[in-house]
GROMACS .gro file of C-alpha atoms in nm:
model
  304
    1MET     CA    1   0.220  -2.005  -1.964
    2TYR     CA    2   0.018  -1.733  -1.923
    3ASP     CA    3   0.092  -1.383  -1.893
    4PRO     CA    4  -0.007  -1.227  -1.519
    5THR     CA    5  -0.093  -0.879  -1.659
    6ARG     CA    6  -0.343  -1.068  -1.917
    7LEU     CA    7  -0.469  -1.265  -1.630
    8ALA     CA    8  -0.496  -0.989  -1.441
    9ALA     CA    9  -0.717  -0.765  -1.679
   10LEU     CA   10  -0.935  -1.048  -1.764
   11VAL     CA   11  -1.055  -1.050  -1.391
   12ALA     CA   12  -1.097  -0.670  -1.365
   13VAL     CA   13  -1.320  -0.724  -1.678
   14ALA     CA   14  -1.519  -0.980  -1.486
   15GLU     CA   15  -1.537  -0.760  -1.175
   16ALA     CA   16  -1.609  -0.435  -1.373
   17GLY     CA   17  -1.859  -0.599  -1.641
   18SER     CA   18  -1.713  -0.366  -1.876
   19ILE     CA   19  -1.391  -0.380  -2.086
   20THR     CA   20  -1.391   0.015  -2.090
   21ARG     CA   21  -1.469   0.034  -1.725
   22ALA     CA   22  -1.187  -0.202  -1.633
   23ALA     CA   23  -0.970  -0.002  -1.889
   24GLU     CA   24  -1.017   0.302  -1.644
   25ARG     CA   25  -0.961   0.086  -1.352
   26LEU     CA   26  -0.617  -0.021  -1.455
   27GLY     CA   27  -0.523   0.252  -1.633
   28TYR     CA   28  -0.547   0.146  -2.000
   29THR     CA   29  -0.699   0.243  -2.308
   30THR     CA   30  -1.001   0.044  -2.420
   31PRO     CA   31  -0.823  -0.054  -2.701
   32ALA     CA   32  -0.504  -0.159  -2.560
   33LEU     CA   33  -0.687  -0.359  -2.285
   34SER     CA   34  -0.890  -0.529  -2.545
   35GLN     CA   35  -0.584  -0.644  -2.760
   36GLN     CA   36  -0.436  -0.806  -2.396
   37LEU     CA   37  -0.752  -0.998  -2.382
   38ALA     CA   38  -0.721  -1.120  -2.746
   39LYS     CA   39  -0.378  -1.213  -2.668
   40LEU     CA   40  -0.497  -1.434  -2.390
   41GLU     CA   41  -0.806  -1.569  -2.572
   42ARG     CA   42  -0.494  -1.695  -2.847
   43GLU     CA   43  -0.354  -1.833  -2.570
   44ALA     CA   44  -0.632  -2.014  -2.421
   45GLY     CA   45  -0.736  -2.118  -2.775
   46THR     CA   46  -1.086  -2.029  -2.682
   47ALA     CA   47  -1.317  -1.753  -2.644
   48LEU     CA   48  -1.296  -1.581  -2.304
   49LEU     CA   49  -1.578  -1.339  -2.311
   50VAL     CA   50  -1.878  -1.233  -2.488
   51ARG     CA   51  -1.899  -0.870  -2.615
   52HIS     CA   52  -2.216  -0.692  -2.597
   53HIS     CA   53  -2.357  -0.334  -2.593
   54ARG     CA   54  -2.380  -0.312  -2.249
   55GLY     CA   55  -2.021  -0.457  -2.150
   56ALA     CA   56  -1.916  -0.787  -2.153
   57ARG     CA   57  -1.939  -1.123  -1.992
   58LEU     CA   58  -1.740  -1.442  -1.901
   59THR     CA   59  -1.772  -1.784  -2.102
   60GLY     CA   60  -1.778  -2.094  -1.904
   61ALA     CA   61  -1.420  -2.101  -2.025
   62GLY     CA   62  -1.313  -1.763  -1.891
   63GLU     CA   63  -1.517  -1.807  -1.570
   64LEU     CA   64  -1.288  -2.114  -1.533
   65LEU     CA   65  -0.996  -1.903  -1.620
   66VAL     CA   66  -1.087  -1.636  -1.380
   67ALA     CA   67  -1.101  -1.866  -1.070
   68ARG     CA   68  -0.811  -1.996  -1.141
   69ALA     CA   69  -0.618  -1.661  -1.220
   70ARG     CA   70  -0.760  -1.495  -0.884
   71ARG     CA   71  -0.586  -1.777  -0.700
   72VAL     CA   72  -0.237  -1.728  -0.924
   73LEU     CA   73  -0.253  -1.359  -0.855
   74ASP     CA   74  -0.314  -1.343  -0.510
   75GLU     CA   75  -0.001  -1.599  -0.474
   76LEU     CA   76   0.207  -1.354  -0.703
   77GLU     CA   77   0.115  -1.112  -0.454
   78GLN     CA   78   0.226  -1.288  -0.120
   79ALA     CA   79   0.528  -1.383  -0.313
   80ARG     CA   80   0.583  -1.014  -0.359
   81HIS     CA   81   0.515  -0.907  -0.008
   82GLU     CA   82   0.776  -1.202   0.121
   83LEU     CA   83   1.069  -1.112  -0.126
   84ALA     CA   84   1.022  -0.746  -0.003
   85ARG     CA   85   1.067  -0.875   0.367
   86LEU     CA   86   1.357  -1.039   0.282
   87THR     CA   87   1.542  -0.771   0.072
   88GLY     CA   88   1.417  -0.522   0.305
   89LEU     CA   89   1.541  -0.165   0.176
   90SER     CA   90   1.816  -0.319  -0.051
   91GLY     CA   91   1.571  -0.361  -0.323
   92GLY     CA   92   1.229  -0.414  -0.443
   93THR     CA   93   0.962  -0.163  -0.527
   94LEU     CA   94   0.765   0.096  -0.328
   95ARG     CA   95   0.438   0.135  -0.463
   96LEU     CA   96   0.275   0.462  -0.356
   97GLY     CA   97  -0.073   0.624  -0.406
   98THR     CA   98  -0.157   1.030  -0.367
   99PHE     CA   99  -0.407   1.293  -0.419
  100GLN     CA  100  -0.309   1.578  -0.637
  101THR     CA  101  -0.246   1.855  -0.412
  102ALA     CA  102  -0.021   1.653  -0.201
  103GLY     CA  103   0.149   1.480  -0.494
  104ILE     CA  104   0.243   1.847  -0.598
  105HIS     CA  105   0.332   1.998  -0.294
  106LEU     CA  106   0.437   1.746  -0.059
  107LEU     CA  107   0.539   1.436  -0.167
  108PRO     CA  108   0.830   1.554  -0.377
  109PRO     CA  109   1.038   1.656  -0.099
  110ALA     CA  110   0.963   1.269   0.074
  111LEU     CA  111   1.060   1.121  -0.269
  112SER     CA  112   1.405   1.282  -0.268
  113ALA     CA  113   1.467   1.199   0.092
  114PHE     CA  114   1.391   0.840   0.014
  115ARG     CA  115   1.567   0.803  -0.308
  116ARG     CA  116   1.893   0.972  -0.139
  117ALA     CA  117   1.872   0.707   0.152
  118HIS     CA  118   1.758   0.392  -0.015
  119PRO     CA  119   1.839   0.442  -0.447
  120GLU     CA  120   1.814   0.080  -0.499
  121VAL     CA  121   1.414   0.064  -0.410
  122GLU     CA  122   1.217   0.121  -0.727
  123LEU     CA  123   0.917   0.378  -0.667
  124THR     CA  124   0.578   0.391  -0.824
  125VAL     CA  125   0.360   0.669  -0.798
  126ALA     CA  126  -0.024   0.707  -0.927
  127ASP     CA  127  -0.260   0.938  -0.847
  128TYR     CA  128  -0.596   0.838  -0.682
  129GLU     CA  129  -0.901   1.056  -0.523
  130PRO     CA  130  -0.878   0.984  -0.171
  131SER     CA  131  -1.135   0.732  -0.103
  132ALA     CA  132  -1.012   0.544  -0.416
  133GLY     CA  133  -0.618   0.542  -0.288
  134VAL     CA  134  -0.790   0.387   0.045
  135THR     CA  135  -0.977   0.075  -0.170
  136ALA     CA  136  -0.631   0.083  -0.365
  137VAL     CA  137  -0.431  -0.037  -0.058
  138ALA     CA  138  -0.681  -0.261   0.088
  139ALA     CA  139  -0.645  -0.454  -0.270
  140GLY     CA  140  -0.271  -0.437  -0.270
  141GLU     CA  141  -0.237  -0.226  -0.536
  142VAL     CA  142  -0.037   0.004  -0.382
  143ASP     CA  143   0.167  -0.017  -0.066
  144LEU     CA  144   0.066   0.335   0.100
  145ALA     CA  145  -0.178   0.606  -0.013
  146LEU     CA  146  -0.212   0.970   0.079
  147THR     CA  147  -0.582   1.039   0.165
  148HIS     CA  148  -0.764   1.325   0.312
  149ALA     CA  149  -1.092   1.431   0.492
  150TYR     CA  150  -1.268   1.769   0.540
  151GLU     CA  151  -1.417   1.898   0.885
  152PRO     CA  152  -1.715   1.897   0.850
  153GLY     CA  153  -1.775   1.595   0.659
  154ALA     CA  154  -1.889   1.229   0.625
  155SER     CA  155  -1.564   0.985   0.704
  156ILE     CA  156  -1.453   0.766   0.439
  157PRO     CA  157  -1.531   0.432   0.513
  158ILE     CA  158  -1.230   0.254   0.632
  159PRO     CA  159  -1.171  -0.110   0.553
  160SER     CA  160  -1.042  -0.348   0.821
  161SER     CA  161  -0.768  -0.429   0.694
  162VAL     CA  162  -0.632  -0.068   0.610
  163THR     CA  163  -0.510   0.159   0.917
  164ILE     CA  164  -0.529   0.548   0.835
  165GLU     CA  165  -0.248   0.747   1.031
  166PRO     CA  166  -0.332   1.111   1.007
  167ILE     CA  167   0.043   1.327   0.983
  168LEU     CA  168  -0.129   1.694   0.918
  169VAL     CA  169  -0.427   1.894   1.008
  170GLU     CA  170  -0.483   2.204   0.816
  171GLU     CA  171  -0.729   2.484   0.819
  172LEU     CA  172  -0.958   2.588   0.510
  173VAL     CA  173  -0.901   2.944   0.419
  174LEU     CA  174  -1.074   3.214   0.229
  175VAL     CA  175  -0.910   3.332  -0.112
  176SER     CA  176  -1.023   3.576  -0.372
  177ALA     CA  177  -0.881   3.803  -0.636
  178PRO     CA  178  -0.583   4.051  -0.494
  179GLY     CA  179  -0.711   4.341  -0.299
  180HIS     CA  180  -1.096   4.221  -0.257
  181ALA     CA  181  -1.208   4.348   0.068
  182LEU     CA  182  -1.284   4.019   0.248
  183THR     CA  183  -0.920   3.938   0.204
  184SER     CA  184  -0.762   4.254   0.255
  185GLY     CA  185  -0.799   4.251   0.646
  186THR     CA  186  -0.561   4.081   0.905
  187ALA     CA  187  -0.812   3.952   1.165
  188ARG     CA  188  -1.017   3.601   1.088
  189LEU     CA  189  -1.316   3.668   0.932
  190PRO     CA  190  -1.655   3.584   1.021
  191LEU     CA  191  -1.841   3.335   0.808
  192ALA     CA  192  -2.156   3.589   0.829
  193GLU     CA  193  -1.938   3.803   0.619
  194LEU     CA  194  -1.951   3.568   0.323
  195ALA     CA  195  -2.323   3.694   0.292
  196GLY     CA  196  -2.401   3.745  -0.076
  197GLN     CA  197  -2.074   3.651  -0.188
  198PRO     CA  198  -2.023   3.443  -0.528
  199LEU     CA  199  -1.872   3.115  -0.435
  200ILE     CA  200  -1.648   2.905  -0.676
  201SER     CA  201  -1.814   2.565  -0.546
  202MET     CA  202  -1.675   2.226  -0.568
  203ALA     CA  203  -1.971   2.056  -0.472
  204PRO     CA  204  -2.248   1.887  -0.516
  205ASP     CA  205  -1.988   1.614  -0.741
  206SER     CA  206  -1.714   1.625  -0.487
  207PRO     CA  207  -1.861   1.431  -0.179
  208ALA     CA  208  -1.586   1.509   0.030
  209ARG     CA  209  -1.662   1.928   0.004
  210ARG     CA  210  -2.069   1.873   0.045
  211ASP     CA  211  -2.064   1.944   0.449
  212VAL     CA  212  -1.813   2.241   0.404
  213GLU     CA  213  -1.980   2.410   0.100
  214ALA     CA  214  -2.329   2.350   0.306
  215LEU     CA  215  -2.198   2.506   0.595
  216LEU     CA  216  -2.095   2.795   0.348
  217THR     CA  217  -2.426   2.837   0.221
  218ARG     CA  218  -2.598   2.831   0.556
  219ALA     CA  219  -2.375   3.182   0.607
  220GLY     CA  220  -2.511   3.313   0.293
  221ALA     CA  221  -2.209   3.231   0.034
  222THR     CA  222  -2.396   3.223  -0.287
  223PRO     CA  223  -2.277   2.931  -0.526
  224SER     CA  224  -2.161   3.121  -0.883
  225VAL     CA  225  -1.935   2.902  -1.032
  226ARG     CA  226  -1.914   2.528  -1.002
  227VAL     CA  227  -1.619   2.315  -1.041
  228PRO     CA  228  -1.707   1.959  -1.037
  229THR     CA  229  -1.389   1.805  -1.019
  230PRO     CA  230  -1.149   1.880  -0.730
  231GLY     CA  231  -0.898   2.053  -0.898
  232TYR     CA  232  -0.784   2.326  -0.678
  233LEU     CA  233  -0.523   2.495  -0.910
  234LEU     CA  234  -0.834   2.586  -1.113
  235VAL     CA  235  -1.055   2.720  -0.832
  236CYS     CA  236  -0.752   2.967  -0.744
  237ALA     CA  237  -0.725   3.067  -1.075
  238LEU     CA  238  -1.100   3.167  -1.093
  239ALA     CA  239  -1.064   3.333  -0.745
  240SER     CA  240  -0.784   3.519  -0.903
  241ALA     CA  241  -0.966   3.645  -1.194
  242GLY     CA  242  -1.247   3.777  -0.973
  243LEU     CA  243  -1.511   3.540  -1.069
  244GLY     CA  244  -1.570   3.466  -0.673
  245VAL     CA  245  -1.419   3.375  -0.350
  246ALA     CA  246  -1.358   3.023  -0.258
  247VAL     CA  247  -1.263   2.832   0.079
  248VAL     CA  248  -0.930   2.586   0.044
  249PRO     CA  249  -0.667   2.461   0.187
  250GLU     CA  250  -0.406   2.656   0.368
  251MET     CA  251  -0.121   2.451   0.159
  252VAL     CA  252  -0.351   2.521  -0.156
  253ALA     CA  253  -0.375   2.869  -0.089
  254ARG     CA  254   0.010   2.940   0.019
  255THR     CA  255   0.095   2.769  -0.304
  256SER     CA  256  -0.131   2.887  -0.569
  257VAL     CA  257   0.046   2.945  -0.886
  258THR     CA  258  -0.198   3.262  -0.964
  259PRO     CA  259  -0.212   3.556  -0.708
  260VAL     CA  260  -0.493   3.550  -0.485
  261GLY     CA  261  -0.566   3.703  -0.130
  262VAL     CA  262  -0.603   3.521   0.180
  263ARG     CA  263  -0.765   3.517   0.489
  264ALA     CA  264  -0.814   3.311   0.764
  265LEU     CA  265  -1.179   3.230   0.893
  266GLU     CA  266  -1.304   3.306   1.252
  267GLY     CA  267  -1.344   2.970   1.467
  268GLY     CA  268  -1.120   2.789   1.288
  269ALA     CA  269  -1.411   2.520   1.236
  270LEU     CA  270  -1.311   2.431   0.896
  271HIS     CA  271  -1.027   2.142   0.852
  272ARG     CA  272  -0.889   1.893   0.623
  273THR     CA  273  -0.677   1.595   0.755
  274ILE     CA  274  -0.408   1.479   0.554
  275SER     CA  275  -0.359   1.055   0.594
  276VAL     CA  276  -0.176   0.804   0.549
  277ALA     CA  277  -0.326   0.468   0.445
  278TYR     CA  278  -0.156   0.131   0.473
  279ARG     CA  279  -0.240  -0.238   0.541
  280THR     CA  280  -0.229  -0.315   0.908
  281GLU     CA  281  -0.056  -0.681   0.881
  282GLU     CA  282   0.147  -0.635   0.545
  283THR     CA  283   0.418  -0.342   0.620
  284THR     CA  284   0.717  -0.357   0.448
  285PRO     CA  285   1.053  -0.163   0.571
  286ALA     CA  286   1.025   0.027   0.299
  287ALA     CA  287   0.701   0.174   0.351
  288ASP     CA  288   0.779   0.211   0.724
  289ALA     CA  289   1.104   0.418   0.635
  290PHE     CA  290   0.887   0.617   0.378
  291ARG     CA  291   0.573   0.679   0.626
  292ALA     CA  292   0.846   0.802   0.881
  293LEU     CA  293   0.994   1.063   0.612
  294LEU     CA  294   0.618   1.145   0.586
  295ARG     CA  295   0.556   1.226   0.880
  296GLY     CA  296   0.886   1.461   0.881
  297THR     CA  297   0.778   1.653   0.551
  298PHE     CA  298   0.410   1.676   0.621
  299GLY     CA  299   0.494   1.836   0.977
  300ARG     CA  300   0.754   2.075   0.850
  301ALA     CA  301   0.485   2.216   0.572
  302SER     CA  302   0.231   2.261   0.876
  303GLN     CA  303   0.492   2.527   0.981
  304PRO     CA  304   0.336   2.917   0.892
   0.00000   0.00000   0.00000
């Protein structure tokens, strides 16, 4: 009998073309995934992969096993969903994906409420960038994923099998070091007031932020410190230290662990919409119940 986990590892290598890339996708270290593949080759009694300096390719035996493995894994996934429907909320697993801000500030109260109501449902939580979370839902890797989109900003491509349900819209606000002149007022700040200000920038390596920061640049803010990864904790810490100003979601500003000045921006044109992604035709009682809890949790979070 072949271990499904090892079969999934082989399929991942076939799709990624590299053991290293497959390990990153599956959340393994490269040595750990290599060990799983070596065990699978011993079970098969033949080589399944040819390793080379640019990655790995399947042998003839590997191609045969991958074709069969995909069918087996699809059947196991379908069985998991059918069993979940039968068991309802009395057991099973609810697999969640989340991006960092929601995972820290919004998901925990919803998870606590769900656990109190349905203690027999096992919970798993994985960290994804927004677009990767949607992809994980479409692939059946998670049941639900929290994602977000910026306005202005290009929309994330949504697979036809996935539905996106908006549950919170929040404004983007200016943060700075405490006592900074730009955040000392109470009226909304015109974007023109940002002219000449050093901007702590998350673009260009954060696609979701590019259009927002292009607008800030046109208003005269000058990129001064770049944070390529979308780490708002770091952005707020740098703003708190006086290295520049930043425009972040209101929730991030309210919950910053470092002291920051905060001010709303004129026009209210900059927003972030947080949504939950789910497979349209494959919802489960647990996923439906958790979506309802998310709506309540996010709705409360949007109140001043």
